[in-house]
Amino acid sequence: MASYEALRDPVTDELLDWIEASLGRIAGSVAGLSEAQVRATAAPSGWSIAGLVGHVHASTRFWLHNVIGGNAVELDERGVWDNDPIVPFPALLERVTRETSDACAAVRGRSSEDAPGWWPEGAWGGYRQHTVRGVLMHVLNDDAAHVGHLDIVRELLDGTVWDDAGNRIRTTADGNGS
Protein backbone atom coordinates (compact mmCIF):
# COMPACT_ATOMS: atom_id res chain seq x y z
CA MET A 1 0.00 0.00 0.00
CA ALA A 2 1.38 3.44 -0.96
CA SER A 3 1.96 5.95 1.79
CA TYR A 4 0.24 9.34 1.82
CA GLU A 5 3.66 11.01 1.41
CA ALA A 6 4.22 9.16 -1.87
CA LEU A 7 0.93 10.53 -3.24
CA ARG A 8 1.68 14.18 -2.50
CA ASP A 9 2.50 16.52 -5.37
CA PRO A 10 6.09 17.76 -5.04
CA VAL A 11 5.24 21.00 -6.90
CA THR A 12 2.43 21.82 -4.48
CA ASP A 13 4.64 20.94 -1.51
CA GLU A 14 7.56 23.05 -2.74
CA LEU A 15 5.38 26.10 -3.40
CA LEU A 16 3.72 25.75 0.01
CA ASP A 17 7.15 25.47 1.64
CA TRP A 18 8.16 28.73 -0.06
CA ILE A 19 4.92 30.42 1.06
CA GLU A 20 5.50 29.34 4.66
CA ALA A 21 9.13 30.51 4.42
CA SER A 22 8.00 33.90 3.10
CA LEU A 23 5.72 34.32 6.12
CA GLY A 24 8.63 33.38 8.38
CA ARG A 25 10.74 35.96 6.56
CA ILE A 26 8.07 38.61 7.12
CA ALA A 27 7.99 37.79 10.84
CA GLY A 28 11.79 37.96 10.98
CA SER A 29 11.86 41.27 9.14
CA VAL A 30 9.64 42.95 11.73
CA ALA A 31 11.16 41.31 14.81
CA GLY A 32 11.93 43.70 17.62
CA LEU A 33 9.79 46.59 16.40
CA SER A 34 7.57 48.31 18.92
CA GLU A 35 3.79 48.50 18.70
CA ALA A 36 4.15 52.21 17.88
CA GLN A 37 6.61 51.47 15.06
CA VAL A 38 4.38 48.86 13.42
CA ARG A 39 1.31 51.14 13.66
CA ALA A 40 2.99 54.27 12.27
CA THR A 41 2.21 55.33 8.70
CA ALA A 42 4.95 53.84 6.55
CA ALA A 43 4.12 55.31 3.13
CA PRO A 44 2.20 58.24 1.66
CA SER A 45 -0.69 55.87 0.87
CA GLY A 46 -1.18 55.50 4.63
CA TRP A 47 -0.33 51.85 5.17
CA SER A 48 1.48 50.63 8.27
CA ILE A 49 3.63 47.58 8.91
CA ALA A 50 0.79 46.07 10.95
CA GLY A 51 -1.59 46.83 8.10
CA LEU A 52 0.68 45.15 5.56
CA VAL A 53 1.06 42.07 7.77
CA GLY A 54 -2.72 42.06 8.27
CA HIS A 55 -3.17 42.23 4.50
CA VAL A 56 -0.75 39.32 3.95
CA HIS A 57 -2.70 37.34 6.55
CA ALA A 58 -6.09 38.03 4.96
CA SER A 59 -4.79 37.50 1.44
CA THR A 60 -3.00 34.22 2.20
CA ARG A 61 -6.04 32.89 4.03
CA PHE A 62 -8.32 33.93 1.15
CA TRP A 63 -6.24 32.23 -1.57
CA LEU A 64 -5.45 29.04 0.34
CA HIS A 65 -8.59 28.49 2.41
CA ASN A 66 -11.24 30.02 0.18
CA VAL A 67 -9.98 29.70 -3.39
CA ILE A 68 -7.96 26.47 -3.30
CA GLY A 69 -9.93 24.97 -0.41
CA GLY A 70 -13.26 25.69 -2.08
CA ASN A 71 -14.77 27.71 0.75
CA ALA A 72 -16.77 30.35 -1.11
CA VAL A 73 -17.20 33.77 0.46
CA GLU A 74 -18.91 37.02 -0.48
CA LEU A 75 -16.14 39.07 -2.08
CA ASP A 76 -16.07 42.87 -1.87
CA GLU A 77 -13.36 44.00 -4.28
CA ARG A 78 -13.45 47.52 -2.86
CA GLY A 79 -13.02 46.40 0.74
CA VAL A 80 -9.75 46.69 2.60
CA TRP A 81 -8.23 43.37 3.59
CA ASP A 82 -7.51 43.86 7.31
CA ASN A 83 -5.50 47.02 6.61
CA ASP A 84 -4.61 47.58 10.28
CA PRO A 85 -6.10 44.89 12.49
CA ILE A 86 -6.92 45.93 16.04
CA VAL A 87 -4.99 43.18 17.74
CA PRO A 88 -1.61 43.45 19.48
CA PHE A 89 1.11 42.94 16.88
CA PRO A 90 2.69 39.84 18.52
CA ALA A 91 -0.76 38.20 18.50
CA LEU A 92 -1.18 39.12 14.83
CA LEU A 93 2.17 37.53 13.95
CA GLU A 94 1.25 34.39 15.88
CA ARG A 95 -2.12 34.21 14.10
CA VAL A 96 -0.52 34.71 10.67
CA THR A 97 1.99 31.93 11.34
CA ARG A 98 -0.54 29.48 12.79
CA GLU A 99 -3.30 30.06 10.24
CA THR A 100 -0.88 29.97 7.31
CA SER A 101 0.54 26.69 8.57
CA ASP A 102 -2.99 25.28 8.96
CA ALA A 103 -4.04 26.47 5.49
CA CYS A 104 -0.88 25.04 3.91
CA ALA A 105 -1.46 21.70 5.62
CA ALA A 106 -4.99 21.59 4.22
CA VAL A 107 -3.72 22.25 0.67
CA ARG A 108 -0.79 19.80 0.75
CA GLY A 109 -2.87 16.93 -0.58
CA ARG A 110 -3.90 18.82 -3.72
CA SER A 111 -2.29 18.28 -7.10
CA SER A 112 -0.67 21.37 -8.59
CA GLU A 113 -2.68 20.64 -11.75
CA ASP A 114 -6.07 20.60 -9.96
CA ALA A 115 -8.48 23.44 -10.56
CA PRO A 116 -9.05 25.72 -7.56
CA GLY A 117 -11.94 24.57 -5.40
CA TRP A 118 -13.75 27.90 -5.90
CA TRP A 119 -13.22 31.08 -7.89
CA PRO A 120 -14.97 34.44 -7.48
CA GLU A 121 -16.38 34.62 -11.00
CA GLY A 122 -16.07 38.03 -12.62
CA ALA A 123 -13.74 39.44 -9.96
CA TRP A 124 -10.70 41.57 -10.76
CA GLY A 125 -11.71 42.36 -14.31
CA GLY A 126 -11.68 38.72 -15.33
CA TYR A 127 -8.32 37.78 -13.78
CA ARG A 128 -8.20 34.06 -13.12
CA GLN A 129 -5.83 31.26 -12.23
CA HIS A 130 -6.86 27.84 -13.54
CA THR A 131 -4.67 25.57 -11.41
CA VAL A 132 -3.60 25.18 -7.79
CA ARG A 133 -0.06 25.89 -9.02
CA GLY A 134 -1.18 29.21 -10.52
CA VAL A 135 -2.91 30.26 -7.30
CA LEU A 136 0.14 29.30 -5.22
CA MET A 137 2.41 31.24 -7.59
CA HIS A 138 0.09 34.23 -7.19
CA VAL A 139 0.37 34.03 -3.38
CA LEU A 140 4.15 33.62 -3.52
CA ASN A 141 4.52 36.57 -5.91
CA ASP A 142 2.33 38.75 -3.68
CA ASP A 143 4.27 37.73 -0.55
CA ALA A 144 7.61 38.47 -2.26
CA ALA A 145 6.45 41.99 -3.14
CA HIS A 146 5.39 42.60 0.47
CA VAL A 147 8.69 41.28 1.83
CA GLY A 148 10.39 43.92 -0.33
CA HIS A 149 8.07 46.61 1.01
CA LEU A 150 8.92 45.62 4.58
CA ASP A 151 12.66 45.55 3.85
CA ILE A 152 12.63 49.13 2.60
CA VAL A 153 10.44 50.44 5.41
CA ARG A 154 12.53 48.65 8.05
CA GLU A 155 15.75 50.14 6.71
CA LEU A 156 14.24 53.63 6.63
CA LEU A 157 12.79 53.14 10.11
CA ASP A 158 15.84 51.99 12.05
CA GLY A 159 18.70 51.37 9.63
CA THR A 160 18.49 47.59 9.79
CA VAL A 161 18.15 45.14 6.92
CA TRP A 162 17.41 41.44 6.58
CA ASP A 163 20.50 39.26 6.26
CA ASP A 164 19.60 36.10 4.31
CA ALA A 165 22.92 34.45 5.09
CA GLY A 166 22.52 34.98 8.82
CA ASN A 167 18.73 34.60 8.79
CA ARG A 168 18.47 37.70 10.97
CA ILE A 169 18.10 41.47 11.10
CA ARG A 170 21.41 43.36 11.06
CA THR A 171 22.48 46.98 10.89
CA THR A 172 23.70 48.31 7.57
CA ALA A 173 27.04 48.99 9.31
CA ASP A 174 27.51 45.21 9.75
CA GLY A 175 28.23 44.70 6.03
CA ASN A 176 26.94 45.33 2.53
CA GLY A 177 25.44 41.97 1.53
CA SER A 178 21.82 41.04 2.07
GROMACS .gro file of C-alpha atoms in nm:
model
  178
    1MET     CA    1   0.000   0.000   0.000
    2ALA     CA    2   0.138   0.344  -0.096
    3SER     CA    3   0.196   0.595   0.179
    4TYR     CA    4   0.024   0.934   0.182
    5GLU     CA    5   0.366   1.101   0.141
    6ALA     CA    6   0.422   0.916  -0.187
    7LEU     CA    7   0.093   1.053  -0.324
    8ARG     CA    8   0.168   1.418  -0.250
    9ASP     CA    9   0.250   1.652  -0.537
   10PRO     CA   10   0.609   1.776  -0.504
   11VAL     CA   11   0.524   2.100  -0.690
   12THR     CA   12   0.243   2.182  -0.448
   13ASP     CA   13   0.464   2.094  -0.151
   14GLU     CA   14   0.756   2.305  -0.274
   15LEU     CA   15   0.538   2.610  -0.340
   16LEU     CA   16   0.372   2.575   0.001
   17ASP     CA   17   0.715   2.547   0.164
   18TRP     CA   18   0.816   2.873  -0.006
   19ILE     CA   19   0.492   3.042   0.106
   20GLU     CA   20   0.550   2.934   0.466
   21ALA     CA   21   0.913   3.051   0.442
   22SER     CA   22   0.800   3.390   0.310
   23LEU     CA   23   0.572   3.432   0.612
   24GLY     CA   24   0.863   3.338   0.838
   25ARG     CA   25   1.074   3.596   0.656
   26ILE     CA   26   0.807   3.861   0.712
   27ALA     CA   27   0.799   3.779   1.084
   28GLY     CA   28   1.179   3.796   1.098
   29SER     CA   29   1.186   4.127   0.914
   30VAL     CA   30   0.964   4.295   1.173
   31ALA     CA   31   1.116   4.131   1.481
   32GLY     CA   32   1.193   4.370   1.762
   33LEU     CA   33   0.979   4.659   1.640
   34SER     CA   34   0.757   4.831   1.892
   35GLU     CA   35   0.379   4.850   1.870
   36ALA     CA   36   0.415   5.221   1.788
   37GLN     CA   37   0.661   5.147   1.506
   38VAL     CA   38   0.438   4.886   1.342
   39ARG     CA   39   0.131   5.114   1.366
   40ALA     CA   40   0.299   5.427   1.227
   41THR     CA   41   0.221   5.533   0.870
   42ALA     CA   42   0.495   5.384   0.655
   43ALA     CA   43   0.412   5.531   0.313
   44PRO     CA   44   0.220   5.824   0.166
   45SER     CA   45  -0.069   5.587   0.087
   46GLY     CA   46  -0.118   5.550   0.463
   47TRP     CA   47  -0.033   5.185   0.517
   48SER     CA   48   0.148   5.063   0.827
   49ILE     CA   49   0.363   4.758   0.891
   50ALA     CA   50   0.079   4.607   1.095
   51GLY     CA   51  -0.159   4.683   0.810
   52LEU     CA   52   0.068   4.515   0.556
   53VAL     CA   53   0.106   4.207   0.777
   54GLY     CA   54  -0.272   4.206   0.827
   55HIS     CA   55  -0.317   4.223   0.450
   56VAL     CA   56  -0.075   3.932   0.395
   57HIS     CA   57  -0.270   3.734   0.655
   58ALA     CA   58  -0.609   3.803   0.496
   59SER     CA   59  -0.479   3.750   0.144
   60THR     CA   60  -0.300   3.422   0.220
   61ARG     CA   61  -0.604   3.289   0.403
   62PHE     CA   62  -0.832   3.393   0.115
   63TRP     CA   63  -0.624   3.223  -0.157
   64LEU     CA   64  -0.545   2.904   0.034
   65HIS     CA   65  -0.859   2.849   0.241
   66ASN     CA   66  -1.124   3.002   0.018
   67VAL     CA   67  -0.998   2.970  -0.339
   68ILE     CA   68  -0.796   2.647  -0.330
   69GLY     CA   69  -0.993   2.497  -0.041
   70GLY     CA   70  -1.326   2.569  -0.208
   71ASN     CA   71  -1.477   2.771   0.075
   72ALA     CA   72  -1.677   3.035  -0.111
   73VAL     CA   73  -1.720   3.377   0.046
   74GLU     CA   74  -1.891   3.702  -0.048
   75LEU     CA   75  -1.614   3.907  -0.208
   76ASP     CA   76  -1.607   4.287  -0.187
   77GLU     CA   77  -1.336   4.400  -0.428
   78ARG     CA   78  -1.345   4.752  -0.286
   79GLY     CA   79  -1.302   4.640   0.074
   80VAL     CA   80  -0.975   4.669   0.260
   81TRP     CA   81  -0.823   4.337   0.359
   82ASP     CA   82  -0.751   4.386   0.731
   83ASN     CA   83  -0.550   4.702   0.661
   84ASP     CA   84  -0.461   4.758   1.028
   85PRO     CA   85  -0.610   4.489   1.249
   86ILE     CA   86  -0.692   4.593   1.604
   87VAL     CA   87  -0.499   4.318   1.774
   88PRO     CA   88  -0.161   4.345   1.948
   89PHE     CA   89   0.111   4.294   1.688
   90PRO     CA   90   0.269   3.984   1.852
   91ALA     CA   91  -0.076   3.820   1.850
   92LEU     CA   92  -0.118   3.912   1.483
   93LEU     CA   93   0.217   3.753   1.395
   94GLU     CA   94   0.125   3.439   1.588
   95ARG     CA   95  -0.212   3.421   1.410
   96VAL     CA   96  -0.052   3.471   1.067
   97THR     CA   97   0.199   3.193   1.134
   98ARG     CA   98  -0.054   2.948   1.279
   99GLU     CA   99  -0.330   3.006   1.024
  100THR     CA  100  -0.088   2.997   0.731
  101SER     CA  101   0.054   2.669   0.857
  102ASP     CA  102  -0.299   2.528   0.896
  103ALA     CA  103  -0.404   2.647   0.549
  104CYS     CA  104  -0.088   2.504   0.391
  105ALA     CA  105  -0.146   2.170   0.562
  106ALA     CA  106  -0.499   2.159   0.422
  107VAL     CA  107  -0.372   2.225   0.067
  108ARG     CA  108  -0.079   1.980   0.075
  109GLY     CA  109  -0.287   1.693  -0.058
  110ARG     CA  110  -0.390   1.882  -0.372
  111SER     CA  111  -0.229   1.828  -0.710
  112SER     CA  112  -0.067   2.137  -0.859
  113GLU     CA  113  -0.268   2.064  -1.175
  114ASP     CA  114  -0.607   2.060  -0.996
  115ALA     CA  115  -0.848   2.344  -1.056
  116PRO     CA  116  -0.905   2.572  -0.756
  117GLY     CA  117  -1.194   2.457  -0.540
  118TRP     CA  118  -1.375   2.790  -0.590
  119TRP     CA  119  -1.322   3.108  -0.789
  120PRO     CA  120  -1.497   3.444  -0.748
  121GLU     CA  121  -1.638   3.462  -1.100
  122GLY     CA  122  -1.607   3.803  -1.262
  123ALA     CA  123  -1.374   3.944  -0.996
  124TRP     CA  124  -1.070   4.157  -1.076
  125GLY     CA  125  -1.171   4.236  -1.431
  126GLY     CA  126  -1.168   3.872  -1.533
  127TYR     CA  127  -0.832   3.778  -1.378
  128ARG     CA  128  -0.820   3.406  -1.312
  129GLN     CA  129  -0.583   3.126  -1.223
  130HIS     CA  130  -0.686   2.784  -1.354
  131THR     CA  131  -0.467   2.557  -1.141
  132VAL     CA  132  -0.360   2.518  -0.779
  133ARG     CA  133  -0.006   2.589  -0.902
  134GLY     CA  134  -0.118   2.921  -1.052
  135VAL     CA  135  -0.291   3.026  -0.730
  136LEU     CA  136   0.014   2.930  -0.522
  137MET     CA  137   0.241   3.124  -0.759
  138HIS     CA  138   0.009   3.423  -0.719
  139VAL     CA  139   0.037   3.403  -0.338
  140LEU     CA  140   0.415   3.362  -0.352
  141ASN     CA  141   0.452   3.657  -0.591
  142ASP     CA  142   0.233   3.875  -0.368
  143ASP     CA  143   0.427   3.773  -0.055
  144ALA     CA  144   0.761   3.847  -0.226
  145ALA     CA  145   0.645   4.199  -0.314
  146HIS     CA  146   0.539   4.260   0.047
  147VAL     CA  147   0.869   4.128   0.183
  148GLY     CA  148   1.039   4.392  -0.033
  149HIS     CA  149   0.807   4.661   0.101
  150LEU     CA  150   0.892   4.562   0.458
  151ASP     CA  151   1.266   4.555   0.385
  152ILE     CA  152   1.263   4.913   0.260
  153VAL     CA  153   1.044   5.044   0.541
  154ARG     CA  154   1.253   4.865   0.805
  155GLU     CA  155   1.575   5.014   0.671
  156LEU     CA  156   1.424   5.363   0.663
  157LEU     CA  157   1.279   5.314   1.011
  158ASP     CA  158   1.584   5.199   1.205
  159GLY     CA  159   1.870   5.137   0.963
  160THR     CA  160   1.849   4.759   0.979
  161VAL     CA  161   1.815   4.514   0.692
  162TRP     CA  162   1.741   4.144   0.658
  163ASP     CA  163   2.050   3.926   0.626
  164ASP     CA  164   1.960   3.610   0.431
  165ALA     CA  165   2.292   3.445   0.509
  166GLY     CA  166   2.252   3.498   0.882
  167ASN     CA  167   1.873   3.460   0.879
  168ARG     CA  168   1.847   3.770   1.097
  169ILE     CA  169   1.810   4.147   1.110
  170ARG     CA  170   2.141   4.336   1.106
  171THR     CA  171   2.248   4.698   1.089
  172THR     CA  172   2.370   4.831   0.757
  173ALA     CA  173   2.704   4.899   0.931
  174ASP     CA  174   2.751   4.521   0.975
  175GLY     CA  175   2.823   4.470   0.603
  176ASN     CA  176   2.694   4.533   0.253
  177GLY     CA  177   2.544   4.197   0.153
  178SER     CA  178   2.182   4.104   0.207
   0.00000   0.00000   0.00000
